[in-house]
């Protein structure tokens, strides 16, 4: 029998012990590889991979940010999530992460791309996981500044204004 309580954001935030994330939403790191790698042309060792749970609800969103590593998103449950990506060449893409026929169960965001995520319906919640390789490090996490992003990519003004936190 399905417990109606496990179909709420609060249930999953408490059950998975999620904490607020600086980009928006809630998260908890679930894995950090003990294996280490060194990127080409760098000397610092990095964890090979990390993984988190990530939850968005209602009007909240993941503000535009970028990482020095690739990130793979995996859909678990809830409303569709739109992942908005602006590449370094200025190309824009929107990927629907969902279990519906119009969506994908996983989405890849390549390193150094600006990206943000939201629930287009602005209702309910979405629970996903994100794997980052080489592993996530807040030192390599950069939140976008709205004025800078608009100056660099004026053609994407509407989505930048909607999903940039500063």
PDB file of N, CA, C and O in Angstrom, residues 44 46 68 136-142:
ATOM      1  N   UNK A  44      46.849  18.333  -9.159  1.00  0.00           N
ATOM      2  CA  UNK A  44      46.111  18.041  -7.931  1.00  0.00           C
ATOM      3  C   UNK A  44      45.240  16.799  -8.081  1.00  0.00           C
ATOM      4  O   UNK A  44      44.514  16.653  -9.069  1.00  0.00           O
ATOM      5  N   UNK A  46      42.101  14.402  -7.437  1.00  0.00           N
ATOM      6  CA  UNK A  46      40.657  14.575  -7.236  1.00  0.00           C
ATOM      7  C   UNK A  46      40.023  13.218  -6.990  1.00  0.00           C
ATOM      8  O   UNK A  46      40.482  12.209  -7.536  1.00  0.00           O
ATOM      9  N   UNK A  68      33.801  22.343 -12.955  1.00  0.00           N
ATOM     10  CA  UNK A  68      34.931  21.945 -13.806  1.00  0.00           C
ATOM     11  C   UNK A  68      34.838  20.477 -14.208  1.00  0.00           C
ATOM     12  O   UNK A  68      35.703  19.977 -14.909  1.00  0.00           O
ATOM     13  N   UNK A 136      32.868  16.105  -7.170  1.00  0.00           N
ATOM     14  CA  UNK A 136      32.480  17.469  -6.834  1.00  0.00           C
ATOM     15  C   UNK A 136      33.369  18.031  -5.736  1.00  0.00           C
ATOM     16  O   UNK A 136      33.717  17.366  -4.769  1.00  0.00           O
ATOM     17  N   UNK A 137      33.717  19.313  -5.915  1.00  0.00           N
ATOM     18  CA  UNK A 137      34.486  20.051  -4.921  1.00  0.00           C
ATOM     19  C   UNK A 137      33.975  21.493  -4.976  1.00  0.00           C
ATOM     20  O   UNK A 137      33.952  22.105  -6.051  1.00  0.00           O
ATOM     21  N   UNK A 138      33.536  22.044  -3.826  1.00  0.00           N
ATOM     22  CA  UNK A 138      33.012  23.406  -3.825  1.00  0.00           C
ATOM     23  C   UNK A 138      34.015  24.421  -4.364  1.00  0.00           C
ATOM     24  O   UNK A 138      33.627  25.481  -4.851  1.00  0.00           O
ATOM     25  N   UNK A 139      35.307  24.102  -4.338  1.00  0.00           N
ATOM     26  CA  UNK A 139      36.326  25.001  -4.898  1.00  0.00           C
ATOM     27  C   UNK A 139      36.114  25.166  -6.406  1.00  0.00           C
ATOM     28  O   UNK A 139      36.461  26.196  -6.974  1.00  0.00           O
ATOM     29  N   UNK A 140      35.549  24.158  -7.048  1.00  0.00           N
ATOM     30  CA  UNK A 140      35.329  24.180  -8.498  1.00  0.00           C
ATOM     31  C   UNK A 140      33.879  24.515  -8.864  1.00  0.00           C
ATOM     32  O   UNK A 140      33.460  24.332  -9.996  1.00  0.00           O
ATOM     33  N   UNK A 141      33.116  24.998  -7.920  1.00  0.00           N
ATOM     34  CA  UNK A 141      31.705  25.358  -8.085  1.00  0.00           C
ATOM     35  C   UNK A 141      31.608  26.873  -8.218  1.00  0.00           C
ATOM     36  O   UNK A 141      32.114  27.601  -7.375  1.00  0.00           O
ATOM     37  N   UNK A 142      30.988  27.362  -9.296  1.00  0.00           N
ATOM     38  CA  UNK A 142      30.875  28.798  -9.514  1.00  0.00           C
ATOM     39  C   UNK A 142      29.421  29.180  -9.786  1.00  0.00           C
ATOM     40  O   UNK A 142      28.833  28.731 -10.768  1.00  0.00           O
TER      41      UNK A 142
END
